[in-house]
Amino acid sequence: MRSIYGRKRDRARALFTGGRTQGIEVQAIEKDGIRVSLWDMAGQQEFHAFHDCMFPDIGTSSYQLPSMFMFVWSPMDSKNTKKGVVKNEKNFQASFRYWLRFLASKSRQSNITLKVIVVLTRADQMATLSHAFTAPIASLRSDFKGVIDIIDPPFHVDARKKDSMRVVASHIFEIAKHMLQGIQVYKICTDINKLLSEHLKNTNEGIITWETFGKIYPTSDKAKLEAVALCLNESGNIIYINGIRHIVLNPNWFCNKVMGSLIHFSNFEASRSTIPLQDGCTPRHSLEDCLQSVVKSKVKGSLLVDLMEAMHLCCKVTISNGVPNSLVDHIFIPTLLADGGTIEKLQWRSLATRKVDDDTFVYMGRRLECEDKDHTFLTPGLFPRVQVIFNKAFQSLEGEYKANVMLGKDFISICFPNKEIIVVFCQANAEHVIGVLVRANNPNNNQRHTPTTSVDMELKCIINALVTICAQPTSIQGVKLIECHPAGLLILSVNGAK
């Protein structure tokens, strides 16, 4: 689409760099009074967790405008050194199924049926193979019937040719026109969005305060102002973050320049020495300075970090700087944690300095998994979100309830004086699951591993919190979790559990 509607430099990059997306690229296209906001989500795995928090709220919001989705897939194997090598059907089916499950997981079941357009590129090289993917598409259409509407037929395009892409664009506007029929709020949002675009053009302010938004669209009806902001947010025209009452007027700048650079780390190489990163944590002041220098904007780095915290992309942690009774504010960013065997090295921390027999403890555990594994799954962005929310909740406790929280790749360890909770994100039968393990002092040492009411309640509280997080609009509201007794593998992954 950039080759048709983008700015000159965007068109050049799309043609000569292969249009590889970093983070999420956002661009609006217009035709006959209809405005479509395109959110191009990067296919690279390192960005998948970021997709979760930016995905529109489908099926619950009273202010939402309809969404459609486009699955763009290149049949050519770019990783193969031999030119002209075509990916097989299994590769296509696995990739397409992943994104269909992602859509189903992110969308609450309602009367809204998601519409998906399939676009296969490299039409110039696929003349003899144009029908090679007909069977996999038909199979997936049948599998997701009633959940997702895969529009037939798929498009075969040469992305380098405008005429080829115009056919797809025309089809998008045709569907959009049909979907917008009878939606009165669209006209209001269109008018206000023009005012916001004009303000961005005149001031170059990528982020504005709630007070400034009220001046751009003056109204005494606060509920109406809130409704308009939510509607514009759900339609992808702005990013409205209620937690700190700020509005991102330029979603592409934030998703691509700010978050894309941070997650990919490619633009941070020159400043890596100023960003000491250890176990996903970096001093807050270092992150603020680096963000401000990289994005080259009037927006303060401190505000960018505040926005990330409000979106549950990171959280505050305090770490000792080596000086007694001296703590330094750090920011924990789960998506920056390197892959590794952290879980295998995970150990119980509670009462670690005491030499006690294992009879001293009561152990309980559960496993949470998707009920409908055919259509839904625990998305990559779920557990980083859980880490951020849990850390904030448990770090705020005081007195006897004060907890020591340790965060790592795919695990959370919450340590109290007399008990410890470990939450892990791992695989069971090729599907991601969440394991919850609790170890507490056993008041009856002669009754080995007899569950106590307090431990059972603790376990239920954690499980209820996880279910609540999953049901949030920007989480995996389409997933129904079921509770299982953990397999031995999950228990034994924590040294010391029996």
PDB file of N, CA, C and O in Angstrom, residues 184-255:
ATOM      1  N   GLN A 184     -23.230   5.981  12.819  1.00  0.00           N
ATOM      2  CA  GLN A 184     -23.270   7.434  12.885  1.00  0.00           C
ATOM      3  C   GLN A 184     -21.985   8.024  13.467  1.00  0.00           C
ATOM      4  O   GLN A 184     -21.563   9.115  13.090  1.00  0.00           O
ATOM      5  N   VAL A 185     -21.358   7.292  14.376  1.00  0.00           N
ATOM      6  CA  VAL A 185     -20.187   7.834  15.059  1.00  0.00           C
ATOM      7  C   VAL A 185     -19.020   8.037  14.102  1.00  0.00           C
ATOM      8  O   VAL A 185     -18.108   8.821  14.357  1.00  0.00           O
ATOM      9  N   TYR A 186     -19.049   7.348  12.948  1.00  0.00           N
ATOM     10  CA  TYR A 186     -17.939   7.475  11.988  1.00  0.00           C
ATOM     11  C   TYR A 186     -17.794   8.905  11.492  1.00  0.00           C
ATOM     12  O   TYR A 186     -16.686   9.427  11.371  1.00  0.00           O
ATOM     13  N   LYS A 187     -18.928   9.569  11.186  1.00  0.00           N
ATOM     14  CA  LYS A 187     -18.890  10.948  10.691  1.00  0.00           C
ATOM     15  C   LYS A 187     -18.275  11.873  11.728  1.00  0.00           C
ATOM     16  O   LYS A 187     -17.445  12.737  11.400  1.00  0.00           O
ATOM     17  N   ILE A 188     -18.650  11.708  12.998  1.00  0.00           N
ATOM     18  CA  ILE A 188     -18.100  12.547  14.063  1.00  0.00           C
ATOM     19  C   ILE A 188     -16.593  12.350  14.162  1.00  0.00           C
ATOM     20  O   ILE A 188     -15.822  13.308  14.232  1.00  0.00           O
ATOM     21  N   CYS A 189     -16.156  11.080  14.149  1.00  0.00           N
ATOM     22  CA  CYS A 189     -14.731  10.774  14.270  1.00  0.00           C
ATOM     23  C   CYS A 189     -13.939  11.321  13.086  1.00  0.00           C
ATOM     24  O   CYS A 189     -12.818  11.808  13.247  1.00  0.00           O
ATOM     25  N   THR A 190     -14.525  11.262  11.894  1.00  0.00           N
ATOM     26  CA  THR A 190     -13.851  11.781  10.705  1.00  0.00           C
ATOM     27  C   THR A 190     -13.615  13.276  10.824  1.00  0.00           C
ATOM     28  O   THR A 190     -12.520  13.777  10.520  1.00  0.00           O
ATOM     29  N   ASP A 191     -14.619  14.012  11.288  1.00  0.00           N
ATOM     30  CA  ASP A 191     -14.488  15.464  11.423  1.00  0.00           C
ATOM     31  C   ASP A 191     -13.441  15.835  12.470  1.00  0.00           C
ATOM     32  O   ASP A 191     -12.612  16.734  12.247  1.00  0.00           O
ATOM     33  N   ILE A 192     -13.472  15.135  13.605  1.00  0.00           N
ATOM     34  CA  ILE A 192     -12.516  15.447  14.679  1.00  0.00           C
ATOM     35  C   ILE A 192     -11.104  15.041  14.271  1.00  0.00           C
ATOM     36  O   ILE A 192     -10.123  15.739  14.582  1.00  0.00           O
ATOM     37  N   ASN A 193     -10.989  13.938  13.548  1.00  0.00           N
ATOM     38  CA  ASN A 193      -9.668  13.494  13.140  1.00  0.00           C
ATOM     39  C   ASN A 193      -9.001  14.509  12.207  1.00  0.00           C
ATOM     40  O   ASN A 193      -7.783  14.674  12.215  1.00  0.00           O
ATOM     41  N   LYS A 194      -9.799  15.190  11.397  1.00  0.00           N
ATOM     42  CA  LYS A 194      -9.251  16.237  10.527  1.00  0.00           C
ATOM     43  C   LYS A 194      -8.654  17.368  11.362  1.00  0.00           C
ATOM     44  O   LYS A 194      -7.597  17.917  11.035  1.00  0.00           O
ATOM     45  N   LEU A 195      -9.349  17.725  12.453  1.00  0.00           N
ATOM     46  CA  LEU A 195      -8.839  18.771  13.351  1.00  0.00           C
ATOM     47  C   LEU A 195      -7.528  18.336  14.007  1.00  0.00           C
ATOM     48  O   LEU A 195      -6.587  19.137  14.124  1.00  0.00           O
ATOM     49  N   LEU A 196      -7.470  17.070  14.418  1.00  0.00           N
ATOM     50  CA  LEU A 196      -6.258  16.555  15.060  1.00  0.00           C
ATOM     51  C   LEU A 196      -5.102  16.499  14.066  1.00  0.00           C
ATOM     52  O   LEU A 196      -3.954  16.821  14.411  1.00  0.00           O
ATOM     53  N   SER A 197      -5.389  16.093  12.848  1.00  0.00           N
ATOM     54  CA  SER A 197      -4.343  16.027  11.812  1.00  0.00           C
ATOM     55  C   SER A 197      -3.792  17.414  11.509  1.00  0.00           C
ATOM     56  O   SER A 197      -2.583  17.588  11.308  1.00  0.00           O
ATOM     57  N   GLU A 198      -4.686  18.410  11.488  1.00  0.00           N
ATOM     58  CA  GLU A 198      -4.260  19.780  11.248  1.00  0.00           C
ATOM     59  C   GLU A 198      -3.389  20.290  12.386  1.00  0.00           C
ATOM     60  O   GLU A 198      -2.374  20.980  12.166  1.00  0.00           O
ATOM     61  N   HIS A 199      -3.764  19.928  13.623  1.00  0.00           N
ATOM     62  CA  HIS A 199      -2.966  20.324  14.788  1.00  0.00           C
ATOM     63  C   HIS A 199      -1.582  19.689  14.736  1.00  0.00           C
ATOM     64  O   HIS A 199      -0.574  20.352  15.008  1.00  0.00           O
ATOM     65  N   LEU A 200      -1.513  18.413  14.363  1.00  0.00           N
ATOM     66  CA  LEU A 200      -0.224  17.718  14.257  1.00  0.00           C
ATOM     67  C   LEU A 200       0.642  18.364  13.189  1.00  0.00           C
ATOM     68  O   LEU A 200       1.850  18.555  13.379  1.00  0.00           O
ATOM     69  N   LYS A 201       0.031  18.730  12.071  1.00  0.00           N
ATOM     70  CA  LYS A 201       0.771  19.338  10.969  1.00  0.00           C
ATOM     71  C   LYS A 201       1.333  20.703  11.372  1.00  0.00           C
ATOM     72  O   LYS A 201       2.470  21.059  11.027  1.00  0.00           O
ATOM     73  N   ASN A 202       0.555  21.478  12.112  1.00  0.00           N
ATOM     74  CA  ASN A 202       0.967  22.835  12.482  1.00  0.00           C
ATOM     75  C   ASN A 202       1.955  22.870  13.637  1.00  0.00           C
ATOM     76  O   ASN A 202       2.803  23.766  13.707  1.00  0.00           O
ATOM     77  N   THR A 203       1.834  21.914  14.567  1.00  0.00           N
ATOM     78  CA  THR A 203       2.656  21.968  15.785  1.00  0.00           C
ATOM     79  C   THR A 203       3.729  20.894  15.852  1.00  0.00           C
ATOM     80  O   THR A 203       4.676  21.015  16.629  1.00  0.00           O
ATOM     81  N   ASN A 204       3.555  19.822  15.082  1.00  0.00           N
ATOM     82  CA  ASN A 204       4.473  18.672  15.114  1.00  0.00           C
ATOM     83  C   ASN A 204       4.526  18.040  16.501  1.00  0.00           C
ATOM     84  O   ASN A 204       5.542  17.480  16.904  1.00  0.00           O
ATOM     85  N   GLU A 205       3.418  18.139  17.228  1.00  0.00           N
ATOM     86  CA  GLU A 205       3.321  17.519  18.558  1.00  0.00           C
ATOM     87  C   GLU A 205       2.816  16.088  18.394  1.00  0.00           C
ATOM     88  O   GLU A 205       1.635  15.863  18.101  1.00  0.00           O
ATOM     89  N   GLY A 206       3.687  15.117  18.622  1.00  0.00           N
ATOM     90  CA  GLY A 206       3.292  13.716  18.488  1.00  0.00           C
ATOM     91  C   GLY A 206       2.375  13.263  19.603  1.00  0.00           C
ATOM     92  O   GLY A 206       1.577  12.341  19.426  1.00  0.00           O
ATOM     93  N   ILE A 207       2.488  13.922  20.768  1.00  0.00           N
ATOM     94  CA  ILE A 207       1.673  13.582  21.932  1.00  0.00           C
ATOM     95  C   ILE A 207       1.096  14.860  22.518  1.00  0.00           C
ATOM     96  O   ILE A 207       1.805  15.863  22.662  1.00  0.00           O
ATOM     97  N   ILE A 208      -0.199  14.845  22.853  1.00  0.00           N
ATOM     98  CA  ILE A 208      -0.831  16.007  23.474  1.00  0.00           C
ATOM     99  C   ILE A 208      -1.498  15.578  24.777  1.00  0.00           C
ATOM    100  O   ILE A 208      -1.785  14.404  24.990  1.00  0.00           O
ATOM    101  N   THR A 209      -1.740  16.553  25.636  1.00  0.00           N
ATOM    102  CA  THR A 209      -2.421  16.287  26.905  1.00  0.00           C
ATOM    103  C   THR A 209      -3.934  16.228  26.676  1.00  0.00           C
ATOM    104  O   THR A 209      -4.447  16.658  25.634  1.00  0.00           O
ATOM    105  N   TRP A 210      -4.632  15.724  27.670  1.00  0.00           N
ATOM    106  CA  TRP A 210      -6.088  15.656  27.605  1.00  0.00           C
ATOM    107  C   TRP A 210      -6.682  17.066  27.527  1.00  0.00           C
ATOM    108  O   TRP A 210      -7.689  17.293  26.846  1.00  0.00           O
ATOM    109  N   GLU A 211      -6.058  18.015  28.200  1.00  0.00           N
ATOM    110  CA  GLU A 211      -6.543  19.389  28.178  1.00  0.00           C
ATOM    111  C   GLU A 211      -6.451  19.979  26.774  1.00  0.00           C
ATOM    112  O   GLU A 211      -7.367  20.676  26.308  1.00  0.00           O
ATOM    113  N   THR A 212      -5.344  19.690  26.059  1.00  0.00           N
ATOM    114  CA  THR A 212      -5.181  20.179  24.692  1.00  0.00           C
ATOM    115  C   THR A 212      -6.219  19.556  23.770  1.00  0.00           C
ATOM    116  O   THR A 212      -6.784  20.225  22.892  1.00  0.00           O
ATOM    117  N   PHE A 213      -6.509  18.261  23.977  1.00  0.00           N
ATOM    118  CA  PHE A 213      -7.525  17.581  23.178  1.00  0.00           C
ATOM    119  C   PHE A 213      -8.879  18.258  23.365  1.00  0.00           C
ATOM    120  O   PHE A 213      -9.652  18.435  22.413  1.00  0.00           O
ATOM    121  N   GLY A 214      -9.180  18.669  24.605  1.00  0.00           N
ATOM    122  CA  GLY A 214     -10.430  19.348  24.890  1.00  0.00           C
ATOM    123  C   GLY A 214     -10.535  20.708  24.211  1.00  0.00           C
ATOM    124  O   GLY A 214     -11.637  21.172  23.890  1.00  0.00           O
ATOM    125  N   LYS A 215      -9.395  21.354  23.980  1.00  0.00           N
ATOM    126  CA  LYS A 215      -9.400  22.646  23.288  1.00  0.00           C
ATOM    127  C   LYS A 215      -9.571  22.462  21.779  1.00  0.00           C
ATOM    128  O   LYS A 215     -10.190  23.294  21.117  1.00  0.00           O
ATOM    129  N   ILE A 216      -8.993  21.383  21.245  1.00  0.00           N
ATOM    130  CA  ILE A 216      -9.134  21.111  19.812  1.00  0.00           C
ATOM    131  C   ILE A 216     -10.576  20.749  19.482  1.00  0.00           C
ATOM    132  O   ILE A 216     -11.110  21.143  18.447  1.00  0.00           O
ATOM    133  N   TYR A 217     -11.209  19.978  20.386  1.00  0.00           N
ATOM    134  CA  TYR A 217     -12.617  19.613  20.210  1.00  0.00           C
ATOM    135  C   TYR A 217     -13.381  20.104  21.440  1.00  0.00           C
ATOM    136  O   TYR A 217     -13.667  19.350  22.356  1.00  0.00           O
ATOM    137  N   PRO A 218     -13.701  21.400  21.469  1.00  0.00           N
ATOM    138  CA  PRO A 218     -14.349  21.971  22.659  1.00  0.00           C
ATOM    139  C   PRO A 218     -15.784  21.476  22.832  1.00  0.00           C
ATOM    140  O   PRO A 218     -16.600  21.551  21.919  1.00  0.00           O
ATOM    141  N   THR A 219     -16.068  20.927  23.984  1.00  0.00           N
ATOM    142  CA  THR A 219     -17.419  20.500  24.341  1.00  0.00           C
ATOM    143  C   THR A 219     -17.533  20.462  25.860  1.00  0.00           C
ATOM    144  O   THR A 219     -16.562  20.118  26.563  1.00  0.00           O
ATOM    145  N   SER A 220     -18.692  20.814  26.369  1.00  0.00           N
ATOM    146  CA  SER A 220     -18.916  20.779  27.821  1.00  0.00           C
ATOM    147  C   SER A 220     -19.315  19.389  28.290  1.00  0.00           C
ATOM    148  O   SER A 220     -19.349  19.113  29.490  1.00  0.00           O
ATOM    149  N   ASP A 221     -19.604  18.514  27.343  1.00  0.00           N
ATOM    150  CA  ASP A 221     -20.018  17.147  27.657  1.00  0.00           C
ATOM    151  C   ASP A 221     -18.774  16.264  27.789  1.00  0.00           C
ATOM    152  O   ASP A 221     -18.198  15.813  26.800  1.00  0.00           O
ATOM    153  N   LYS A 222     -18.328  16.033  29.022  1.00  0.00           N
ATOM    154  CA  LYS A 222     -17.115  15.251  29.262  1.00  0.00           C
ATOM    155  C   LYS A 222     -17.264  13.801  28.809  1.00  0.00           C
ATOM    156  O   LYS A 222     -16.311  13.187  28.325  1.00  0.00           O
ATOM    157  N   ALA A 223     -18.456  13.258  28.973  1.00  0.00           N
ATOM    158  CA  ALA A 223     -18.696  11.871  28.555  1.00  0.00           C
ATOM    159  C   ALA A 223     -18.566  11.739  27.039  1.00  0.00           C
ATOM    160  O   ALA A 223     -18.037  10.747  26.533  1.00  0.00           O
ATOM    161  N   LYS A 224     -19.040  12.748  26.327  1.00  0.00           N
ATOM    162  CA  LYS A 224     -18.939  12.734  24.863  1.00  0.00           C
ATOM    163  C   LYS A 224     -17.480  12.829  24.424  1.00  0.00           C
ATOM    164  O   LYS A 224     -17.054  12.135  23.491  1.00  0.00           O
ATOM    165  N   LEU A 225     -16.714  13.673  25.099  1.00  0.00           N
ATOM    166  CA  LEU A 225     -15.286  13.823  24.780  1.00  0.00           C
ATOM    167  C   LEU A 225     -14.551  12.500  25.001  1.00  0.00           C
ATOM    168  O   LEU A 225     -13.716  12.091  24.181  1.00  0.00           O
ATOM    169  N   GLU A 226     -14.885  11.834  26.095  1.00  0.00           N
ATOM    170  CA  GLU A 226     -14.280  10.528  26.396  1.00  0.00           C
ATOM    171  C   GLU A 226     -14.671   9.505  25.335  1.00  0.00           C
ATOM    172  O   GLU A 226     -13.829   8.720  24.877  1.00  0.00           O
ATOM    173  N   ALA A 227     -15.925   9.511  24.931  1.00  0.00           N
ATOM    174  CA  ALA A 227     -16.412   8.567  23.923  1.00  0.00           C
ATOM    175  C   ALA A 227     -15.712   8.776  22.586  1.00  0.00           C
ATOM    176  O   ALA A 227     -15.357   7.820  21.897  1.00  0.00           O
ATOM    177  N   VAL A 228     -15.510  10.037  22.230  1.00  0.00           N
ATOM    178  CA  VAL A 228     -14.823  10.353  20.966  1.00  0.00           C
ATOM    179  C   VAL A 228     -13.383   9.852  20.998  1.00  0.00           C
ATOM    180  O   VAL A 228     -12.890   9.267  20.029  1.00  0.00           O
ATOM    181  N   ALA A 229     -12.696  10.083  22.125  1.00  0.00           N
ATOM    182  CA  ALA A 229     -11.309   9.636  22.248  1.00  0.00           C
ATOM    183  C   ALA A 229     -11.209   8.113  22.151  1.00  0.00           C
ATOM    184  O   ALA A 229     -10.318   7.576  21.476  1.00  0.00           O
ATOM    185  N   LEU A 230     -12.130   7.418  22.819  1.00  0.00           N
ATOM    186  CA  LEU A 230     -12.130   5.959  22.769  1.00  0.00           C
ATOM    187  C   LEU A 230     -12.411   5.451  21.361  1.00  0.00           C
ATOM    188  O   LEU A 230     -11.794   4.488  20.892  1.00  0.00           O
ATOM    189  N   CYS A 231     -13.330   6.100  20.678  1.00  0.00           N
ATOM    190  CA  CYS A 231     -13.675   5.698  19.316  1.00  0.00           C
ATOM    191  C   CYS A 231     -12.490   5.898  18.374  1.00  0.00           C
ATOM    192  O   CYS A 231     -12.178   5.034  17.550  1.00  0.00           O
ATOM    193  N   LEU A 232     -11.820   7.039  18.487  1.00  0.00           N
ATOM    194  CA  LEU A 232     -10.642   7.309  17.651  1.00  0.00           C
ATOM    195  C   LEU A 232      -9.516   6.339  17.963  1.00  0.00           C
ATOM    196  O   LEU A 232      -8.757   5.942  17.073  1.00  0.00           O
ATOM    197  N   ASN A 233      -9.417   5.953  19.224  1.00  0.00           N
ATOM    198  CA  ASN A 233      -8.400   4.982  19.619  1.00  0.00           C
ATOM    199  C   ASN A 233      -8.699   3.617  19.011  1.00  0.00           C
ATOM    200  O   ASN A 233      -7.816   2.961  18.439  1.00  0.00           O
ATOM    201  N   GLU A 234      -9.964   3.175  19.106  1.00  0.00           N
ATOM    202  CA  GLU A 234     -10.325   1.859  18.596  1.00  0.00           C
ATOM    203  C   GLU A 234     -10.243   1.787  17.074  1.00  0.00           C
ATOM    204  O   GLU A 234     -10.049   0.719  16.504  1.00  0.00           O
ATOM    205  N   SER A 235     -10.386   2.933  16.400  1.00  0.00           N
ATOM    206  CA  SER A 235     -10.308   2.947  14.939  1.00  0.00           C
ATOM    207  C   SER A 235      -8.879   3.109  14.445  1.00  0.00           C
ATOM    208  O   SER A 235      -8.642   3.110  13.239  1.00  0.00           O
ATOM    209  N   GLY A 236      -7.923   3.249  15.379  1.00  0.00           N
ATOM    210  CA  GLY A 236      -6.518   3.300  14.988  1.00  0.00           C
ATOM    211  C   GLY A 236      -6.024   4.661  14.557  1.00  0.00           C
ATOM    212  O   GLY A 236      -4.902   4.784  14.064  1.00  0.00           O
ATOM    213  N   ASN A 237      -6.832   5.710  14.749  1.00  0.00           N
ATOM    214  CA  ASN A 237      -6.409   7.049  14.334  1.00  0.00           C
ATOM    215  C   ASN A 237      -5.508   7.721  15.366  1.00  0.00           C
ATOM    216  O   ASN A 237      -4.683   8.568  15.022  1.00  0.00           O
ATOM    217  N   ILE A 238      -5.709   7.379  16.639  1.00  0.00           N
ATOM    218  CA  ILE A 238      -4.875   7.899  17.718  1.00  0.00           C
ATOM    219  C   ILE A 238      -4.591   6.756  18.691  1.00  0.00           C
ATOM    220  O   ILE A 238      -5.137   5.658  18.557  1.00  0.00           O
ATOM    221  N   ILE A 239      -3.732   7.021  19.658  1.00  0.00           N
ATOM    222  CA  ILE A 239      -3.541   6.102  20.781  1.00  0.00           C
ATOM    223  C   ILE A 239      -3.921   6.876  22.036  1.00  0.00           C
ATOM    224  O   ILE A 239      -3.282   7.871  22.379  1.00  0.00           O
ATOM    225  N   TYR A 240      -4.987   6.451  22.662  1.00  0.00           N
ATOM    226  CA  TYR A 240      -5.479   7.129  23.853  1.00  0.00           C
ATOM    227  C   TYR A 240      -5.151   6.289  25.072  1.00  0.00           C
ATOM    228  O   TYR A 240      -5.603   5.153  25.196  1.00  0.00           O
ATOM    229  N   ILE A 241      -4.362   6.847  25.968  1.00  0.00           N
ATOM    230  CA  ILE A 241      -3.922   6.128  27.151  1.00  0.00           C
ATOM    231  C   ILE A 241      -4.555   6.789  28.365  1.00  0.00           C
ATOM    232  O   ILE A 241      -4.110   7.853  28.822  1.00  0.00           O
ATOM    233  N   ASN A 242      -5.609   6.168  28.844  1.00  0.00           N
ATOM    234  CA  ASN A 242      -6.416   6.761  29.904  1.00  0.00           C
ATOM    235  C   ASN A 242      -5.645   6.914  31.209  1.00  0.00           C
ATOM    236  O   ASN A 242      -5.893   7.825  31.982  1.00  0.00           O
ATOM    237  N   GLY A 243      -4.677   6.022  31.446  1.00  0.00           N
ATOM    238  CA  GLY A 243      -3.963   6.025  32.720  1.00  0.00           C
ATOM    239  C   GLY A 243      -3.252   7.327  33.018  1.00  0.00           C
ATOM    240  O   GLY A 243      -3.190   7.761  34.170  1.00  0.00           O
ATOM    241  N   ILE A 244      -2.707   7.980  31.984  1.00  0.00           N
ATOM    242  CA  ILE A 244      -1.994   9.243  32.228  1.00  0.00           C
ATOM    243  C   ILE A 244      -2.600  10.397  31.430  1.00  0.00           C
ATOM    244  O   ILE A 244      -2.004  11.469  31.334  1.00  0.00           O
ATOM    245  N   ARG A 245      -3.767  10.160  30.839  1.00  0.00           N
ATOM    246  CA  ARG A 245      -4.536  11.211  30.165  1.00  0.00           C
ATOM    247  C   ARG A 245      -3.714  11.935  29.100  1.00  0.00           C
ATOM    248  O   ARG A 245      -3.664  13.160  29.042  1.00  0.00           O
ATOM    249  N   HIS A 246      -3.080  11.156  28.259  1.00  0.00           N
ATOM    250  CA  HIS A 246      -2.368  11.697  27.106  1.00  0.00           C
ATOM    251  C   HIS A 246      -2.867  11.020  25.838  1.00  0.00           C
ATOM    252  O   HIS A 246      -3.388   9.899  25.885  1.00  0.00           O
ATOM    253  N   ILE A 247      -2.698  11.683  24.717  1.00  0.00           N
ATOM    254  CA  ILE A 247      -3.127  11.150  23.431  1.00  0.00           C
ATOM    255  C   ILE A 247      -1.967  11.211  22.453  1.00  0.00           C
ATOM    256  O   ILE A 247      -1.336  12.266  22.283  1.00  0.00           O
ATOM    257  N   VAL A 248      -1.668  10.074  21.817  1.00  0.00           N
ATOM    258  CA  VAL A 248      -0.639  10.021  20.776  1.00  0.00           C
ATOM    259  C   VAL A 248      -1.328  10.341  19.457  1.00  0.00           C
ATOM    260  O   VAL A 248      -2.157   9.572  18.969  1.00  0.00           O
ATOM    261  N   LEU A 249      -0.977  11.486  18.864  1.00  0.00           N
ATOM    262  CA  LEU A 249      -1.590  11.893  17.604  1.00  0.00           C
ATOM    263  C   LEU A 249      -0.985  11.185  16.406  1.00  0.00           C
ATOM    264  O   LEU A 249      -1.611  11.079  15.360  1.00  0.00           O
ATOM    265  N   ASN A 250       0.236  10.719  16.577  1.00  0.00           N
ATOM    266  CA  ASN A 250       0.944  10.070  15.474  1.00  0.00           C
ATOM    267  C   ASN A 250       1.266   8.629  15.854  1.00  0.00           C
ATOM    268  O   ASN A 250       2.369   8.340  16.320  1.00  0.00           O
ATOM    269  N   PRO A 251       0.323   7.691  15.674  1.00  0.00           N
ATOM    270  CA  PRO A 251       0.570   6.298  16.067  1.00  0.00           C
ATOM    271  C   PRO A 251       1.774   5.674  15.368  1.00  0.00           C
ATOM    272  O   PRO A 251       2.480   4.859  15.957  1.00  0.00           O
ATOM    273  N   ASN A 252       2.011   6.048  14.111  1.00  0.00           N
ATOM    274  CA  ASN A 252       3.143   5.468  13.383  1.00  0.00           C
ATOM    275  C   ASN A 252       4.462   5.845  14.035  1.00  0.00           C
ATOM    276  O   ASN A 252       5.372   5.022  14.161  1.00  0.00           O
ATOM    277  N   TRP A 253       4.567   7.081  14.466  1.00  0.00           N
ATOM    278  CA  TRP A 253       5.792   7.534  15.132  1.00  0.00           C
ATOM    279  C   TRP A 253       6.037   6.732  16.412  1.00  0.00           C
ATOM    280  O   TRP A 253       7.156   6.288  16.670  1.00  0.00           O
ATOM    281  N   PHE A 254       4.983   6.548  17.209  1.00  0.00           N
ATOM    282  CA  PHE A 254       5.160   5.836  18.479  1.00  0.00           C
ATOM    283  C   PHE A 254       5.416   4.339  18.258  1.00  0.00           C
ATOM    284  O   PHE A 254       6.340   3.764  18.849  1.00  0.00           O
ATOM    285  N   CYS A 255       4.613   3.702  17.409  1.00  0.00           N
ATOM    286  CA  CYS A 255       4.720   2.249  17.224  1.00  0.00           C
ATOM    287  C   CYS A 255       5.964   1.852  16.441  1.00  0.00           C
ATOM    288  O   CYS A 255       6.557   0.795  16.689  1.00  0.00           O
TER     289      CYS A 255
END
